[in-house]
Amino acid sequence: MGSVVDKAASSAEDANQTAFDRRAYALGVLRSVMVTLAVSAVLVFAIEFVARGSFIDTLNFFQQPFKPSWTTVALFALLLVGLDALLGRPHNGLLIVAPVALLLAFVGHQKSLYLGDPLYPTDFLYARQIVELMPLLVRERPMAGIGIAVGLVAGIALLVFAWRYWRRRMPALTFWARISRLAIAIPALAFFVSIMDYATFSWTRDRLQIIPMMWDQKENYASNGFAIAFALNVPMAKVKAPHGYSEKAIDAIARPEQAAAALPEEKPDVIIVMSESFWDPTRLPGVSIMPDPIANVRAAQSGHVFSPEFGGMTANVEFEALTGFSNAFLPAGSIPYQQYVRAPVPSLATFFKSEGYETKAIHPFGGWFWNRAPVYKAFGFDQFMSEENLPQLEKRGPLVSDAALTEEIIREADAAEHPFFYFAVSLQSHGPYEPNRYSDTTHKVEAPTSPWTRDSILTYAEGASDADRGLKRLMDWASKRKRPTVIAFFGDHLPPLGPVYVETGFMDEPVAKRKAAIGEMLVQHETPLVVWSNRTGTTKDIGSISPAFLPLHVLKTAGISHPYYTGFLGDLSERFRVVDRNVLLPKAGESVFDWSRQKDVDPSIRDYRWLQYDMMFGKRRGAKPFFPETVDKVVADRTRSPLFLRPEALG
């Protein structure tokens, strides 16, 4: 009888122990979940604070119910849970996610301060550019360089210590604990990835208050937060066909009057110089610069280029100037040189080469920079002369001088046996513009500012003056030539002068606005433009134009007609002078903001977008009527990448 009682008591005790163990396990799971959520909330708050640089803005992001702050917290919690399962220890995923996310947020904040744009996934396509420019930045700002180096070493050391400490202190997860975590995290994360395509509607995404604002990336990051906005921009690598695009739509675009290109009997030589960060520093209010740093450009000025960029992203301006296509029709933050030019794309070089011209691109830096070497080949340049194959050119300051580049252009031109088209990109005036960059300055700056700002202006003005003298040297040389010669010269964007703009009152912030009153937009995005011929002089009254319209004015000045560059773009220029992602500037009438969000878009802009998509991503239905010089060239069939077909074979 006693044994029966003992067994019953033992069974009851076992049951109680099992129930206790289950409660303890459930409490442990709940505690782990709560800790993970709390850690995720702190991490997301820290990320937003670093990215925004404002505690109040970060607090508002978490307090407003129509912003996905807590969705982001849940997303990071799932990510941490999944990584913990893979690493086999609780909360170890934080040691990977936190440093990476905070570093990205810091880089994003610095980019927004320096260039005015947030960090995009595509920025990593040119990470090598940043690494290669670090010596220049460190040379100009040695203390900042030392601080970065010390911070990196300390951060890595701290991370290694935390990893070793955490691995010893935290108990290993059981096999089933790891499986259960993965069973929750992987499907949830996969579902989240599936709703990140901003081009398609998602009911779930809408309910989670994630509203893609791809037309206004600054607001996109402010509203959705750094992490989710960054994720929304991942699909931008793929460009979808615009609404209404089809072969019939391309066939319906009005054909230009000239079915083929026409050139003068004596073919003119053409030189285009895109001058790095060239701008008029006398526009800074209250600043006096003596003598005038851009006197020659001012005397020969044709108008302005309305740059789609500010302080950087030179390749995007270059893309428009060479192709006559527009960044306005590509995803915000994209870099066509890095992402989309993977096969022949029609350009001025393609056209000139088809007419027997010698075509060269010249830039005294690495051929890999902005992916220029393969891009120039796709554009039709015979040769790209970069630092790899250029002779040793003299430097002024830390970079190759504009004077040396100008002399190299002249040397190449004098040796040319055929008509030529040269496209040169200068380097000397690349930022940063720290005081005392040049030891032999020739200008004097007076400004009611701090000494640092005044000396920074002097550094920039000295470089701008060198570029100005380079143009004068080129024009003087061309004036003595018997052959007709056309020269175009323009700045790619305003220089990244940062605090100089704020201290002088030129702008409220260190970077230009993407959306503002049109007068303000013009001031913050215009760079000087010169289009000149040794036969007819300066082409006057061009006004303020998008870089995409540069081929039109260059060819017109040269007396050349072309179905697209002077035909289609010529007709378009009668209606619009600036086609920008954020604004359309008509030749007459009021500017149109947020035009891409409107249901009804001007038919000429619609056709422009269709034709660009057709030639870059589609089947090149418009090649024969608009780019006849490309019809006999082999091009990639993007629908079946292993094949290479002629455009006419594509339908």
C-alpha atoms as one frame of an Amber mdcrd trajectory, in Angstrom:
protein
   0.000   0.000   0.000   2.849   2.335   0.847   4.472   1.750  -2.505   1.266
   2.783  -4.286   1.094   5.994  -2.278   4.761   6.681  -2.959   4.254   6.173
  -6.690   1.222   8.480  -6.713   3.148  11.117  -4.828   6.080  10.729  -7.208
   3.783  11.070 -10.252   2.187  14.197  -8.780   5.613  15.638  -8.083   6.743
  14.861 -11.650   3.608  16.489 -13.042   4.164  19.563 -10.935   7.795  19.701
 -12.047   6.761  19.357 -15.697   4.198  22.123 -15.333   6.802  24.264 -13.599
   9.325  23.575 -16.352   6.767  24.492 -18.989   5.909  27.730 -17.194   9.590
  28.506 -16.772  10.223  27.799 -20.470   7.247  29.946 -21.508   8.423  32.766
 -19.243  11.921  32.396 -20.665  10.604  32.609 -24.214   8.445  35.603 -23.299
  11.393  37.284 -21.574  13.584  36.639 -24.612  10.925  38.062 -26.942  10.488
  41.164 -24.781  14.246  41.702 -24.538  14.595  41.291 -28.315  11.789  43.780
 -28.943  13.264  46.246 -26.446  16.736  45.903 -27.990  15.245  46.332 -31.471
  13.384  49.464 -30.391  16.560  51.001 -28.942  18.529  50.032 -32.052  15.960
  51.490 -34.466  15.798  54.684 -32.409  19.598  54.928 -32.532  19.652  54.309
 -36.278  17.070  57.017 -36.912  18.830  59.443 -34.586  22.167  58.920 -36.367
  20.597  59.127 -39.846  18.474  62.208 -39.083  20.892  63.989 -36.773  17.950
  65.268 -34.728  16.528  63.882 -31.490  13.213  65.715 -31.974  12.724  64.359
 -35.512  13.506  60.852 -34.282  11.031  61.189 -31.408   8.339  62.430 -33.801
   8.970  59.439 -36.069   8.124  57.091 -33.190   5.167  59.100 -31.909   3.263
  59.544 -35.164   0.818  56.669 -35.793   0.966  56.953 -39.582   4.669  56.225
 -39.827   6.082  52.672 -39.788   8.384  53.082 -36.785   7.057  50.064 -34.883
   6.892  48.004 -38.072  10.617  48.679 -38.372  11.125  47.543 -34.779   9.295
  44.279 -35.529  11.376  43.829 -38.686  14.652  44.209 -36.778  13.383  41.850
 -34.054  12.716  39.176 -36.684  16.141  39.762 -38.189  17.812  39.416 -34.783
  15.841  36.254 -33.978  16.859  34.675 -37.279  20.534  35.554 -36.839  20.518
  34.277 -33.245  19.277  30.944 -34.547  22.008  30.786 -37.163  24.740  31.805
 -34.700  23.481  29.487 -31.935  23.468  32.045 -29.114  20.721  34.443 -27.980
  21.257  38.129 -28.833  24.459  37.458 -30.800  22.809  38.763 -33.959  22.867
  42.228 -32.413  26.675  42.255 -32.683  26.348  42.001 -36.459  23.219  44.024
 -37.160  23.928  47.001 -34.889  27.403  47.947 -36.209  26.362  47.520 -39.853
  23.074  49.422 -39.498  24.590  52.262 -37.461  27.501  52.601 -39.888  25.078
  52.811 -42.832  23.030  55.416 -40.968  26.171  57.458 -40.284  27.281  57.286
 -43.920  23.756  58.226 -44.984  23.755  61.261 -42.712  27.139  62.383 -44.033
  25.987  61.946 -47.629  22.846  63.993 -46.988  24.962  66.767 -45.464  27.494
  66.721 -48.290  25.332  66.031 -51.354  21.758  66.569 -50.191  20.635  63.026
 -51.024  20.104  60.057 -48.695  22.046  56.798 -48.942  20.821  54.411 -51.645
  21.657  50.718 -52.121  23.159  51.617 -55.500  25.744  53.821 -53.778  27.691
  50.655 -53.006  28.271  50.190 -56.724  30.813  52.984 -56.529  32.265  52.194
 -53.102  35.673  51.930 -54.766  35.411  55.590 -55.770  35.052  56.589 -52.123
  38.001  54.425 -51.064  40.222  55.816 -53.813  39.311  59.405 -52.906  40.078
  58.893 -49.212  43.763  59.931 -49.578  42.632  63.271 -51.035  40.106  63.808
 -48.255  42.641  62.871 -45.588  45.240  65.187 -47.130  42.756  68.056 -47.008
  41.374  67.173 -43.563  44.111  65.312 -41.663  42.473  65.551 -38.225  39.221
  64.139 -39.577  41.213  61.334 -41.203  42.950  60.527 -37.924  39.612  60.563
 -36.108  38.082  58.154 -38.614  41.076  55.804 -38.381  41.043  55.818 -34.571
  37.289  55.295 -34.544  37.525  52.332 -36.900  40.279  50.648 -34.892  38.467
  51.245 -31.594  35.171  50.053 -33.028  36.656  46.840 -34.391  38.471  46.140
 -31.134  35.304  46.733 -29.120  33.313  44.494 -31.437  35.829  41.643 -31.116
  35.846  41.970 -27.327  32.023  42.032 -27.151  31.779  38.999 -29.430  34.170
  36.909 -27.333  32.562  38.038 -24.078  29.027  37.370 -25.300  29.869  33.952
 -26.698  31.224  32.878 -23.297  28.364  34.302 -21.228  25.362  33.283 -23.304
  24.199  29.634 -23.200  23.933  27.781 -26.498  20.456  27.443 -27.988  19.079
  23.941 -28.286  18.490  22.448 -31.718  14.701  22.854 -31.416  15.043  26.405
 -30.137  17.055  27.283 -33.231  14.604  25.552 -35.572  11.600  27.268 -33.989
  13.258  30.674 -34.319  14.074  30.070 -37.981  10.534  28.788 -38.609   9.189
  32.135 -37.426  11.816  34.520 -38.785  12.434  33.212 -42.325   8.811  33.182
 -43.597   8.098  36.557 -41.993  11.218  38.164 -43.477  10.552  36.574 -46.869
   7.026  38.010 -46.839   8.389  41.429 -45.956  10.836  41.273 -48.876   7.966
  40.350 -51.205   6.065  43.581 -50.434   9.044  45.901 -50.978   8.528  46.311
 -54.728   7.270  49.895 -54.785   6.052  49.544 -58.387   3.218  47.209 -57.355
   0.408  47.850 -54.872   0.487  45.895 -51.619  -2.484  45.867 -49.252  -0.288
  44.670 -46.387   2.323  47.337 -47.009  -0.407  49.940 -47.039  -1.839  48.678
 -43.721   1.651  48.803 -42.182   1.787  52.527 -43.103   4.703  51.977 -45.485
   4.034  54.476 -48.278   6.742  54.491 -50.990   7.535  58.069 -52.033  10.048
  57.376 -54.772   9.431  60.758 -56.393  10.677  62.544 -53.257  13.440  60.548
 -51.611  14.027  63.056 -48.833  10.416  62.674 -47.727  10.611  58.925 -48.376
  13.390  58.554 -45.783  11.757  61.018 -43.389   8.370  59.281 -43.483   9.356
  55.601 -43.741  12.560  55.754 -41.752  16.083  54.987 -42.854  15.884  51.193
 -42.887  12.588  50.774 -44.749  13.292  53.585 -47.235  16.670  51.985 -47.940
  14.912  48.643 -48.531  12.333  50.264 -50.810  15.152  51.488 -53.036  16.630
  48.030 -53.603  14.318  47.245 -56.574  15.474  50.383 -58.422  18.146  48.314
 -60.166  15.386  47.122 -62.486  13.628  49.674 -64.669  10.106  48.728 -65.655
   8.486  49.770 -68.905   6.583  53.057 -68.541   2.829  52.936 -68.768   1.658
  52.779 -72.373   4.983  51.717 -73.838   4.747  49.301 -76.772   6.105  48.856
 -80.272   2.978  50.536 -81.621   3.511  53.454 -79.260   7.053  53.932 -80.599
   5.793  53.673 -84.181   3.226  56.393 -83.418   5.845  58.959 -82.311   6.042
  61.709 -84.909   9.004  61.122 -87.214  11.527  63.934 -87.662  11.656  65.734
 -90.989  15.203  64.594 -91.677  15.375  60.826 -92.094  19.180  60.839 -91.947
  21.925  62.995 -90.538  23.322  65.836 -92.624  26.780  67.399 -92.162  28.521
  70.340 -93.836  30.881  69.518 -96.691  33.795  70.391 -94.426  33.109  68.405
 -91.288  33.681  70.482 -88.150  35.759  69.209 -85.241  33.879  69.148 -81.930
  35.291  69.401 -78.398  33.113  69.233 -75.279  34.715  69.978 -71.913  32.765
  69.144 -68.778  34.566  71.119 -66.078  34.507  69.594 -62.611  32.294  71.618
 -60.249  32.642  74.743 -62.417  30.371  77.525 -61.186  30.290  81.282 -60.718
  31.507  81.985 -57.139  30.661  85.680 -57.489  27.032  84.616 -56.991  27.818
  84.246 -53.284  26.129  87.266 -51.628  28.376  89.791 -49.947  31.514  88.208
 -51.428  34.010  90.157 -53.527  36.573  88.256 -55.614  39.254  90.190 -57.451
  40.020  89.815 -60.273  36.921  88.168 -61.775  37.709  84.416 -61.607  35.595
  83.512 -64.647  35.981  86.582 -66.850  36.506  84.592 -70.073  33.487  82.366
 -69.525  31.391  85.377 -68.625  32.366  87.117 -71.879  31.537  84.089 -74.027
  28.633  82.671 -72.024  25.742  81.141 -73.964  23.485  80.309 -71.041  23.350
  77.832 -68.191  23.101  74.110 -67.636  20.417  73.191 -65.111  22.214  70.351
 -63.370  20.106  67.447 -62.091  22.726  66.940 -59.371  24.417  68.948 -56.643
  27.940  68.637 -55.283  28.605  65.260 -56.906  27.216  62.446 -59.079  29.096
  63.779 -62.092  28.380  60.646 -64.107  24.640  61.370 -64.175  25.203  64.801
 -65.727  27.662  63.273 -68.170  25.097  60.620 -69.123  22.599  63.276 -70.183
  25.145  65.433 -72.021  26.429  62.543 -74.140  23.201  60.675 -74.873  20.468
  63.295 -74.933  18.520  61.034 -72.557  17.261  62.129 -69.137  17.812  60.932
 -65.572  14.254  62.088 -64.918  12.965  58.805 -66.379  15.185  56.594 -64.211
  14.684  55.666 -60.543  15.746  58.331 -58.060  19.247  57.657 -56.821  20.160
  55.430 -59.740  23.423  55.781 -61.643  22.993  54.669 -65.260  26.761  54.348
 -65.755  26.854  51.786 -62.950  23.553  50.000 -63.408  22.069  50.262 -66.859
  24.745  50.729 -69.528  25.581  47.105 -70.198  25.285  47.155 -73.997  25.662
  49.744 -76.781  23.690  52.924 -76.071  23.418  55.642 -78.738  25.400  58.768
 -77.967  27.130  61.646 -79.704  30.195  59.416 -79.968  28.158  56.727 -81.744
  26.922  59.268 -84.257  30.260  60.961 -84.911  32.023  57.614 -85.229  29.492
  56.531 -87.868  30.421  59.661 -89.837  34.117  58.800 -89.921  35.148  60.904
 -86.929  37.897  60.012 -84.519  36.173  59.789 -81.121  38.076  60.119 -77.846
  37.131  60.565 -74.206  39.774  62.139 -71.963  39.809  62.166 -68.162  42.993
  62.245 -66.047  41.815  59.727 -63.451  41.283  55.968 -63.267  39.297  54.340
 -66.069  37.312  52.368 -63.491  35.968  55.558 -61.885  32.200  55.744 -62.457
  32.652  52.624 -64.611  33.699  54.941 -67.433  35.906  52.537 -69.406  33.135
  50.062 -70.372  30.534  52.840 -70.616  32.591  54.862 -73.095  33.070  51.730
 -75.163  29.300  51.161 -75.161  28.807  54.801 -76.183  31.005  54.353 -79.255
  34.257  56.074 -78.288  37.285  54.750 -80.161  39.558  55.451 -77.223  39.378
  56.455 -73.577  42.473  58.264 -72.397  42.665  57.951 -68.607  45.523  58.028
 -66.119  46.384  54.500 -67.224  47.422  55.577 -70.727  47.865  59.356 -70.562
  51.364  60.819 -70.301  52.354  62.184 -66.910  50.369  65.420 -66.559  51.380
  68.282 -64.294  49.356  68.785 -61.134  48.174  71.933 -59.436  47.363  71.189
 -55.868  46.724  67.477 -55.356  45.138  66.826 -58.789  45.961  67.095 -62.484
  45.726  70.740 -63.519  43.215  72.112 -65.995  46.108  73.714 -67.873  47.797
  70.341 -68.396  44.523  68.754 -69.514  43.916  71.585 -71.984  47.384  71.168
 -73.492  46.770  67.426 -73.835  43.514  68.082 -75.715  45.356  70.440 -78.061
  48.196  67.958 -78.563  45.752  65.186 -79.485  43.814  67.496 -81.801  46.950
  68.690 -83.618  47.937  65.068 -84.247  44.491  64.005 -85.533  44.339  63.012
 -89.211  40.544  62.932 -89.413  37.673  65.055 -88.116  37.375  64.412 -84.402
  34.945  64.475 -81.491  36.590  64.812 -78.082  34.813  64.695 -74.742  36.993
  65.765 -71.813  36.226  65.753 -68.090  38.503  67.846 -65.887  39.668  66.953
 -62.388  41.535  69.855 -60.749  38.546  71.516 -59.073  37.226  68.406 -57.357
  36.396  69.051 -53.708  36.982  69.384 -50.831  37.976  73.049 -50.897  40.037
  73.412 -47.770  41.963  76.654 -47.163  45.525  76.905 -48.502  45.070  74.261
 -51.183  47.132  76.441 -53.536  50.309  78.141 -52.359  50.455  80.598 -55.272
  47.012  82.164 -55.321  46.326  85.029 -57.728  43.006  86.259 -56.324  41.836
  88.186 -53.305  38.572  87.450 -51.496  36.724  89.866 -49.248  33.741  88.530
 -47.333  32.067  89.224 -43.960  32.631  85.610 -42.895  34.944  83.520 -40.783
  38.556  83.241 -42.008  38.015  79.545 -42.813  35.057  80.328 -45.082  36.883
  83.179 -46.787  39.930  80.995 -47.456  37.744  78.149 -48.683  36.139  80.516
 -51.194  39.624  81.565 -52.305  40.597  77.932 -52.890  37.526  77.351 -55.016
  37.856  80.649 -56.922  41.463  79.874 -57.778  40.467  76.526 -59.298  37.556
  78.087 -61.191  39.931  80.702 -62.594  42.275  77.974 -63.828  39.361  76.312
 -65.622  38.378  79.682 -67.086  41.903  80.211 -68.422  41.837  76.699 -69.851
  38.802  77.598 -71.939  40.492  80.803 -73.129  43.568  78.818 -74.184  41.383
  76.363 -76.099  39.456  79.125 -77.856  42.639  81.019 -78.784  44.094  77.827
 -80.264  40.902  77.049 -82.198  40.682  80.617 -83.512  43.908  80.056 -85.445
  42.771  76.773 -86.997  41.684  76.505 -90.613  39.256  73.691 -89.847  35.859
  74.624 -88.389  35.896  73.853 -84.678  33.076  73.882 -82.132  33.806  74.023
 -78.405  31.276  73.470 -75.628  32.234  74.096 -72.002  30.064  73.698 -68.889
  30.097  72.799 -65.214  28.597  69.503 -64.128  27.127  70.774 -60.837  27.624
  73.326 -58.093  30.667  72.653 -55.907  30.131  71.029 -52.495  31.128  74.120
 -50.532  28.925  73.091 -47.611  29.037  75.660 -44.772  30.213  78.374 -47.176
  26.700  78.529 -48.641  25.071  78.894 -45.229  27.519  81.402 -43.790  27.294
  83.696 -46.826  23.493  83.379 -46.929  23.473  81.819 -50.397  21.359  78.901
 -49.123  19.611  77.995 -45.884  21.279  74.575 -45.851  24.679  73.281 -46.997
  23.063  71.484 -49.953  20.683  72.537 -52.707  16.966  71.860 -52.559  15.336
  69.393 -54.895  11.992  71.161 -54.690  11.639  74.913 -54.162  10.413  78.032
 -55.906  11.730  77.963 -59.449  13.908  81.036 -58.969  15.596  79.350 -56.020
  15.963  76.109 -57.971  17.671  77.899 -60.843  20.162  79.654 -58.581  21.047
  76.408 -56.810  21.355  74.205 -59.915  22.653  76.439 -62.723  26.229  76.228
 -63.983  27.734  78.388 -66.758  27.513  77.117 -70.344  29.572  78.191 -73.364
  28.900  76.938 -76.901  31.331  78.543 -79.334  32.539  78.145 -82.920  35.693
  79.514 -84.504  33.540  80.408 -87.525  30.464  81.988 -85.957  31.538  82.875
 -82.416  29.393  82.348 -79.333  25.942  80.815 -79.613  23.844  83.275 -77.631
  20.606  83.148 -75.657  20.482  79.400 -75.047  19.020  80.057 -71.614  18.948
  77.506 -68.808  18.751  73.963 -70.195  18.993  70.379 -69.038  22.291  68.666
 -69.938  20.246  66.397 -72.207  19.701  69.341 -74.566  23.428  70.007 -74.943
  23.787  67.728 -78.035  21.057  69.777 -79.753  22.920  73.074 -79.343  26.341
  71.624 -80.116  25.175  70.073 -83.389  23.197  73.165 -84.396  26.278  75.317
 -83.843  28.292  72.850 -85.930  25.721  73.026 -88.745  24.811  69.352 -88.298
  21.309  67.908 -88.314  20.322  64.550 -86.860  16.918  62.795 -86.561  17.113
  62.614 -82.773  19.613  65.184 -81.501  18.355  68.097 -83.573  15.068  66.592
 -84.772  13.290  65.062 -81.785  15.170  67.085 -79.162  14.778  70.190 -81.306
  10.999  69.783 -81.324  10.992  69.012 -77.608  13.073  72.120 -76.857  10.353
  74.254 -78.409   8.126  73.166 -75.516  10.534  72.516 -72.635  14.015  73.733
 -71.724  14.462  71.705 -68.530  13.300  68.135 -67.963  14.100  67.295 -64.360
  12.837  64.558 -62.064  11.132  67.125 -59.863  10.171  69.887 -62.265   9.495
  70.655 -65.918  10.399  74.118 -67.140   8.455  74.985 -70.287   9.844  77.478
 -72.751   6.811  79.608 -71.985   4.398  79.309 -69.081   4.585  78.121 -65.505
   6.874  75.392 -64.241   5.318  71.995 -63.500   6.293  70.347 -60.227   5.697
  66.642 -59.437   4.813  66.114 -63.091   5.604  62.380 -63.010   2.827  61.799
 -60.454   0.180  63.382 -62.624  -2.206  61.215 -64.560  -1.883  63.221 -67.759
   1.684  63.959 -68.840   2.512  66.222 -71.761   2.607  64.004 -74.905   6.091
  65.204 -75.861   7.458  64.182 -72.437   5.618  60.875 -72.679   7.187  60.177
 -76.097  10.600  61.202 -74.777  10.283  58.692 -71.955   9.067  55.912 -74.263
  11.874  56.458 -76.744  14.546  56.473 -74.049  13.212  53.251 -72.530  13.012
  51.673 -75.976  16.660  52.443 -76.774  18.073  51.567 -73.342  15.937  48.642
 -72.181  13.484  47.734 -74.924  13.774  46.308 -78.415  15.043  49.488 -80.097
  12.034  49.916 -82.283  12.935  53.595 -82.571  16.499  52.947 -83.790  15.842
  53.180 -87.509  13.872  56.462 -87.546  15.736  58.258 -84.741  19.195  56.662
 -84.551  19.845  55.328 -88.065  23.590  55.143 -87.384  22.939  52.278 -84.916
  20.873  50.092 -87.226  23.816  48.246 -88.734  25.545  47.766 -85.392  25.306
  44.596 -83.343  23.541  45.182 -80.046  22.565  43.043 -77.120  19.126  41.482
 -77.011  18.174  42.141 -73.393  15.340  39.657 -73.422  17.703  36.782 -74.251
  21.099  37.826 -72.984  23.147  35.060 -74.679  22.064  36.342 -78.101  23.202
  39.357 -80.058  20.857  40.623 -82.735  20.566  43.590 -85.035  17.841  46.097
 -84.108  15.876  45.336 -87.277  15.833  41.668 -86.316  14.069  42.626 -83.126
  10.955  43.616 -84.974
